[in-house]
Amino acid sequence: MKKYLLGLTCGIALTATTAVYASETINAYLFPVKYVFNGQSKELANEYTTLNYNGHAYVPIRFVAENMGSTVGYDESTQIIKINYNNDESHPVNLTDNEAKDILKLLIPKAVKFYGVFNGTGSFKVDKTKTIPGEPDYAQVIDEKITSIADLKNWVEETFTKDVAQTVFYSRYLTPADGRFLLYKDYEGKLYNDTGNGGHGWAFSFLTDTAKVISQIDNVAEVELDRTLFNNPDKKLTLRIEYVNDKWMLASRLD
């Protein structure tokens, strides 16, 4: 890796003509990385350089910010870099029916699994010999990846948007306000499941091959598809899907 010597105060170039004030000298290395924004590769202009200093990448802030929909300014009198960013993490999309079908074929099986996770017991292996003192129905969950409520939420939020996850699952099973027992609890760094909670099967089937996009605005699409109940035709279901942080998420419930 080629060594690069520079004087640095603000550590990053705003334009090719902006002066950089040097208060000390450091040894950094040219870092030949590639940039990908929302799945799209972007070439770094010749006026910009990426550096590696003490194991950290120093990137050209104007190049990065502008490719993320933000603006950058530099006040030379105060030596302040000003970044005005767009809080909206969404990106406009234009889905075809076939693309919507493919997305739902990935999302719906995962979503159905979470209804099982929060519908009772049996989704996780548990050790019934390890319980919460005074609460013998809560057995320790034995899972390498899901060892806490935080892990459980992160897993759910790989498929559902946070607001839907809160409404459909968390408010009913993790933080119920109606006096019901919690389905899962953290205790001494471990996750426990209420094995006394029964639960029932899932009666719906989703015919993803019938999916059709009925509307889309910015990063949100509404898709209509057929659903069966106990293998009999049921009413059509309209699902919202949302493109956030480079992935499609379910933004509505299945039941």
PDB file of C-alpha atoms in Angstrom, residues 70-238:
ATOM      1  CA  SER A  70     -26.897  15.573   1.252  1.00  0.00           C
ATOM      2  CA  THR A  71     -25.134  18.890   0.733  1.00  0.00           C
ATOM      3  CA  VAL A  72     -21.796  19.973   2.135  1.00  0.00           C
ATOM      4  CA  GLY A  73     -20.357  23.417   2.757  1.00  0.00           C
ATOM      5  CA  TYR A  74     -17.161  24.752   4.315  1.00  0.00           C
ATOM      6  CA  ASP A  75     -16.912  27.985   6.293  1.00  0.00           C
ATOM      7  CA  GLU A  76     -13.302  29.024   5.868  1.00  0.00           C
ATOM      8  CA  SER A  77     -13.458  31.710   8.562  1.00  0.00           C
ATOM      9  CA  THR A  78     -14.533  29.265  11.271  1.00  0.00           C
ATOM     10  CA  GLN A  79     -13.101  26.099   9.686  1.00  0.00           C
ATOM     11  CA  ILE A  80     -16.473  24.365  10.092  1.00  0.00           C
ATOM     12  CA  ILE A  81     -17.763  21.737   7.693  1.00  0.00           C
ATOM     13  CA  LYS A  82     -21.539  21.950   7.406  1.00  0.00           C
ATOM     14  CA  ILE A  83     -23.570  18.948   6.262  1.00  0.00           C
ATOM     15  CA  ASN A  84     -27.265  19.218   5.501  1.00  0.00           C
ATOM     16  CA  TYR A  85     -28.703  15.764   5.181  1.00  0.00           C
ATOM     17  CA  ASN A  86     -32.026  14.266   4.257  1.00  0.00           C
ATOM     18  CA  ASN A  87     -33.478  12.326   7.190  1.00  0.00           C
ATOM     19  CA  ASP A  88     -35.611  10.227   4.875  1.00  0.00           C
ATOM     20  CA  GLU A  89     -33.904   6.863   4.427  1.00  0.00           C
ATOM     21  CA  SER A  90     -36.258   5.962   1.603  1.00  0.00           C
ATOM     22  CA  HIS A  91     -35.487   5.754  -2.089  1.00  0.00           C
ATOM     23  CA  PRO A  92     -38.036   5.898  -4.907  1.00  0.00           C
ATOM     24  CA  VAL A  93     -38.822   2.542  -6.498  1.00  0.00           C
ATOM     25  CA  ASN A  94     -40.721   1.282  -9.503  1.00  0.00           C
ATOM     26  CA  LEU A  95     -41.776  -2.336  -9.013  1.00  0.00           C
ATOM     27  CA  THR A  96     -43.180  -4.699 -11.609  1.00  0.00           C
ATOM     28  CA  ASP A  97     -45.663  -7.423 -10.652  1.00  0.00           C
ATOM     29  CA  ASN A  98     -43.013 -10.103 -11.110  1.00  0.00           C
ATOM     30  CA  GLU A  99     -40.578  -8.250  -8.866  1.00  0.00           C
ATOM     31  CA  ALA A 100     -43.294  -7.921  -6.211  1.00  0.00           C
ATOM     32  CA  LYS A 101     -43.952 -11.666  -6.414  1.00  0.00           C
ATOM     33  CA  ASP A 102     -40.265 -12.429  -5.888  1.00  0.00           C
ATOM     34  CA  ILE A 103     -40.087 -10.064  -2.913  1.00  0.00           C
ATOM     35  CA  LEU A 104     -43.152 -11.591  -1.242  1.00  0.00           C
ATOM     36  CA  LYS A 105     -41.860 -15.115  -1.835  1.00  0.00           C
ATOM     37  CA  LEU A 106     -38.899 -14.154   0.356  1.00  0.00           C
ATOM     38  CA  LEU A 107     -40.698 -12.060   2.973  1.00  0.00           C
ATOM     39  CA  ILE A 108     -43.903 -13.994   3.655  1.00  0.00           C
ATOM     40  CA  PRO A 109     -42.315 -17.305   4.799  1.00  0.00           C
ATOM     41  CA  LYS A 110     -40.127 -15.340   7.214  1.00  0.00           C
ATOM     42  CA  ALA A 111     -43.106 -13.356   8.458  1.00  0.00           C
ATOM     43  CA  VAL A 112     -45.171 -16.506   9.031  1.00  0.00           C
ATOM     44  CA  LYS A 113     -42.313 -17.902  11.105  1.00  0.00           C
ATOM     45  CA  PHE A 114     -42.445 -14.860  13.405  1.00  0.00           C
ATOM     46  CA  TYR A 115     -46.161 -15.345  13.960  1.00  0.00           C
ATOM     47  CA  GLY A 116     -45.183 -18.782  15.245  1.00  0.00           C
ATOM     48  CA  VAL A 117     -42.395 -17.380  17.414  1.00  0.00           C
ATOM     49  CA  PHE A 118     -44.876 -15.071  19.138  1.00  0.00           C
ATOM     50  CA  ASN A 119     -47.841 -17.435  19.041  1.00  0.00           C
ATOM     51  CA  GLY A 120     -46.742 -19.747  21.819  1.00  0.00           C
ATOM     52  CA  THR A 121     -44.042 -22.350  22.312  1.00  0.00           C
ATOM     53  CA  GLY A 122     -42.084 -24.678  20.071  1.00  0.00           C
ATOM     54  CA  SER A 123     -40.226 -22.167  17.907  1.00  0.00           C
ATOM     55  CA  PHE A 124     -37.091 -22.415  20.057  1.00  0.00           C
ATOM     56  CA  LYS A 125     -35.406 -25.289  21.796  1.00  0.00           C
ATOM     57  CA  VAL A 126     -35.622 -24.716  25.559  1.00  0.00           C
ATOM     58  CA  ASP A 127     -34.010 -26.239  28.624  1.00  0.00           C
ATOM     59  CA  LYS A 128     -36.828 -26.808  31.085  1.00  0.00           C
ATOM     60  CA  THR A 129     -34.338 -27.596  33.849  1.00  0.00           C
ATOM     61  CA  LYS A 130     -33.220 -23.951  33.756  1.00  0.00           C
ATOM     62  CA  THR A 131     -36.008 -21.622  34.847  1.00  0.00           C
ATOM     63  CA  ILE A 132     -36.453 -18.181  36.392  1.00  0.00           C
ATOM     64  CA  PRO A 133     -36.673 -18.455  40.206  1.00  0.00           C
ATOM     65  CA  GLY A 134     -40.311 -18.299  41.261  1.00  0.00           C
ATOM     66  CA  GLU A 135     -41.490 -18.553  37.643  1.00  0.00           C
ATOM     67  CA  PRO A 136     -41.122 -22.233  36.694  1.00  0.00           C
ATOM     68  CA  ASP A 137     -42.956 -21.832  33.370  1.00  0.00           C
ATOM     69  CA  TYR A 138     -40.133 -19.696  31.979  1.00  0.00           C
ATOM     70  CA  ALA A 139     -37.501 -22.034  30.504  1.00  0.00           C
ATOM     71  CA  GLN A 140     -34.174 -20.909  29.074  1.00  0.00           C
ATOM     72  CA  VAL A 141     -34.034 -20.591  25.289  1.00  0.00           C
ATOM     73  CA  ILE A 142     -31.164 -22.548  23.765  1.00  0.00           C
ATOM     74  CA  ASP A 143     -30.162 -20.741  20.586  1.00  0.00           C
ATOM     75  CA  GLU A 144     -26.742 -19.542  19.449  1.00  0.00           C
ATOM     76  CA  LYS A 145     -28.020 -16.348  17.811  1.00  0.00           C
ATOM     77  CA  ILE A 146     -31.092 -15.397  19.862  1.00  0.00           C
ATOM     78  CA  THR A 147     -29.986 -14.980  23.477  1.00  0.00           C
ATOM     79  CA  SER A 148     -31.886 -11.843  24.533  1.00  0.00           C
ATOM     80  CA  ILE A 149     -34.949  -9.701  23.844  1.00  0.00           C
ATOM     81  CA  ALA A 150     -32.675  -7.354  21.867  1.00  0.00           C
ATOM     82  CA  ASP A 151     -31.559 -10.240  19.638  1.00  0.00           C
ATOM     83  CA  LEU A 152     -35.182 -11.261  19.140  1.00  0.00           C
ATOM     84  CA  LYS A 153     -36.168  -7.741  18.077  1.00  0.00           C
ATOM     85  CA  ASN A 154     -33.230  -7.414  15.697  1.00  0.00           C
ATOM     86  CA  TRP A 155     -34.245 -10.692  14.085  1.00  0.00           C
ATOM     87  CA  VAL A 156     -37.860  -9.588  13.646  1.00  0.00           C
ATOM     88  CA  GLU A 157     -36.756  -6.254  12.197  1.00  0.00           C
ATOM     89  CA  GLU A 158     -34.925  -8.015   9.382  1.00  0.00           C
ATOM     90  CA  THR A 159     -38.390  -8.694   7.941  1.00  0.00           C
ATOM     91  CA  PHE A 160     -40.871  -6.206   9.469  1.00  0.00           C
ATOM     92  CA  THR A 161     -40.569  -2.452   9.808  1.00  0.00           C
ATOM     93  CA  LYS A 162     -40.140  -1.357  13.434  1.00  0.00           C
ATOM     94  CA  ASP A 163     -43.574   0.234  13.763  1.00  0.00           C
ATOM     95  CA  VAL A 164     -45.351  -2.878  12.518  1.00  0.00           C
ATOM     96  CA  ALA A 165     -43.200  -5.136  14.705  1.00  0.00           C
ATOM     97  CA  GLN A 166     -44.114  -2.976  17.713  1.00  0.00           C
ATOM     98  CA  THR A 167     -47.843  -3.147  16.976  1.00  0.00           C
ATOM     99  CA  VAL A 168     -48.108  -6.802  15.990  1.00  0.00           C
ATOM    100  CA  PHE A 169     -45.577  -8.445  18.301  1.00  0.00           C
ATOM    101  CA  TYR A 170     -43.834  -6.341  20.935  1.00  0.00           C
ATOM    102  CA  SER A 171     -46.878  -4.593  22.397  1.00  0.00           C
ATOM    103  CA  ARG A 172     -48.730  -7.906  22.698  1.00  0.00           C
ATOM    104  CA  TYR A 173     -46.012 -10.313  23.799  1.00  0.00           C
ATOM    105  CA  LEU A 174     -42.996  -8.381  25.103  1.00  0.00           C
ATOM    106  CA  THR A 175     -44.546  -5.306  26.749  1.00  0.00           C
ATOM    107  CA  PRO A 176     -48.293  -6.011  27.048  1.00  0.00           C
ATOM    108  CA  ALA A 177     -50.330  -3.318  28.771  1.00  0.00           C
ATOM    109  CA  ASP A 178     -53.404  -5.472  29.339  1.00  0.00           C
ATOM    110  CA  GLY A 179     -52.059  -7.550  32.219  1.00  0.00           C
ATOM    111  CA  ARG A 180     -51.079 -10.561  30.142  1.00  0.00           C
ATOM    112  CA  PHE A 181     -47.881 -12.414  30.971  1.00  0.00           C
ATOM    113  CA  LEU A 182     -44.781 -11.743  28.897  1.00  0.00           C
ATOM    114  CA  LEU A 183     -44.053 -14.459  26.363  1.00  0.00           C
ATOM    115  CA  TYR A 184     -40.298 -13.850  26.592  1.00  0.00           C
ATOM    116  CA  LYS A 185     -38.141 -12.458  29.399  1.00  0.00           C
ATOM    117  CA  ASP A 186     -34.487 -11.605  29.902  1.00  0.00           C
ATOM    118  CA  TYR A 187     -32.946 -12.991  33.088  1.00  0.00           C
ATOM    119  CA  GLU A 188     -29.260 -12.854  34.066  1.00  0.00           C
ATOM    120  CA  GLY A 189     -28.122 -12.423  30.471  1.00  0.00           C
ATOM    121  CA  LYS A 190     -30.273 -15.226  29.058  1.00  0.00           C
ATOM    122  CA  LEU A 191     -33.575 -15.379  27.191  1.00  0.00           C
ATOM    123  CA  TYR A 192     -36.503 -17.298  28.673  1.00  0.00           C
ATOM    124  CA  ASN A 193     -39.759 -18.435  27.045  1.00  0.00           C
ATOM    125  CA  ASP A 194     -43.097 -18.946  28.830  1.00  0.00           C
ATOM    126  CA  THR A 195     -43.656 -22.646  28.099  1.00  0.00           C
ATOM    127  CA  GLY A 196     -47.089 -22.494  29.699  1.00  0.00           C
ATOM    128  CA  ASN A 197     -48.391 -20.446  26.796  1.00  0.00           C
ATOM    129  CA  GLY A 198     -50.284 -22.686  24.384  1.00  0.00           C
ATOM    130  CA  GLY A 199     -50.721 -21.205  20.928  1.00  0.00           C
ATOM    131  CA  HIS A 200     -52.381 -22.479  17.790  1.00  0.00           C
ATOM    132  CA  GLY A 201     -51.600 -23.269  14.175  1.00  0.00           C
ATOM    133  CA  TRP A 202     -51.542 -20.930  11.211  1.00  0.00           C
ATOM    134  CA  ALA A 203     -54.636 -21.304   9.025  1.00  0.00           C
ATOM    135  CA  PHE A 204     -53.758 -18.948   6.175  1.00  0.00           C
ATOM    136  CA  SER A 205     -51.855 -19.619   2.971  1.00  0.00           C
ATOM    137  CA  PHE A 206     -50.632 -16.859   0.697  1.00  0.00           C
ATOM    138  CA  LEU A 207     -50.748 -17.249  -3.084  1.00  0.00           C
ATOM    139  CA  THR A 208     -47.781 -15.094  -4.037  1.00  0.00           C
ATOM    140  CA  ASP A 209     -48.104 -15.945  -7.743  1.00  0.00           C
ATOM    141  CA  THR A 210     -51.298 -13.866  -7.775  1.00  0.00           C
ATOM    142  CA  ALA A 211     -49.558 -10.743  -6.466  1.00  0.00           C
ATOM    143  CA  LYS A 212     -50.155  -7.484  -8.347  1.00  0.00           C
ATOM    144  CA  VAL A 213     -48.817  -4.018  -7.585  1.00  0.00           C
ATOM    145  CA  ILE A 214     -51.805  -1.721  -7.087  1.00  0.00           C
ATOM    146  CA  SER A 215     -49.971   1.449  -6.036  1.00  0.00           C
ATOM    147  CA  GLN A 216     -46.524   2.774  -5.230  1.00  0.00           C
ATOM    148  CA  ILE A 217     -45.328   6.094  -3.905  1.00  0.00           C
ATOM    149  CA  ASP A 218     -41.646   6.787  -3.349  1.00  0.00           C
ATOM    150  CA  ASN A 219     -40.281   3.761  -1.464  1.00  0.00           C
ATOM    151  CA  VAL A 220     -43.630   2.147  -0.528  1.00  0.00           C
ATOM    152  CA  ALA A 221     -45.661  -0.239  -2.658  1.00  0.00           C
ATOM    153  CA  GLU A 222     -49.040  -1.812  -2.036  1.00  0.00           C
ATOM    154  CA  VAL A 223     -49.448  -5.321  -3.403  1.00  0.00           C
ATOM    155  CA  GLU A 224     -52.678  -7.308  -3.636  1.00  0.00           C
ATOM    156  CA  LEU A 225     -52.705 -11.108  -3.583  1.00  0.00           C
ATOM    157  CA  ASP A 226     -55.046 -14.009  -2.925  1.00  0.00           C
ATOM    158  CA  ARG A 227     -55.139 -15.770   0.425  1.00  0.00           C
ATOM    159  CA  THR A 228     -56.731 -19.053   1.490  1.00  0.00           C
ATOM    160  CA  LEU A 229     -58.154 -20.023   4.877  1.00  0.00           C
ATOM    161  CA  PHE A 230     -58.011 -23.740   5.659  1.00  0.00           C
ATOM    162  CA  ASN A 231     -57.305 -24.218   1.915  1.00  0.00           C
ATOM    163  CA  ASN A 232     -60.534 -22.455   0.981  1.00  0.00           C
ATOM    164  CA  PRO A 233     -60.569 -19.138  -0.932  1.00  0.00           C
ATOM    165  CA  ASP A 234     -60.453 -16.172   1.417  1.00  0.00           C
ATOM    166  CA  LYS A 235     -60.637 -12.423   0.822  1.00  0.00           C
ATOM    167  CA  LYS A 236     -57.871 -10.742  -1.113  1.00  0.00           C
ATOM    168  CA  LEU A 237     -55.089  -9.330   1.031  1.00  0.00           C
ATOM    169  CA  THR A 238     -53.345  -6.015   0.474  1.00  0.00           C
TER     170      THR A 238
END
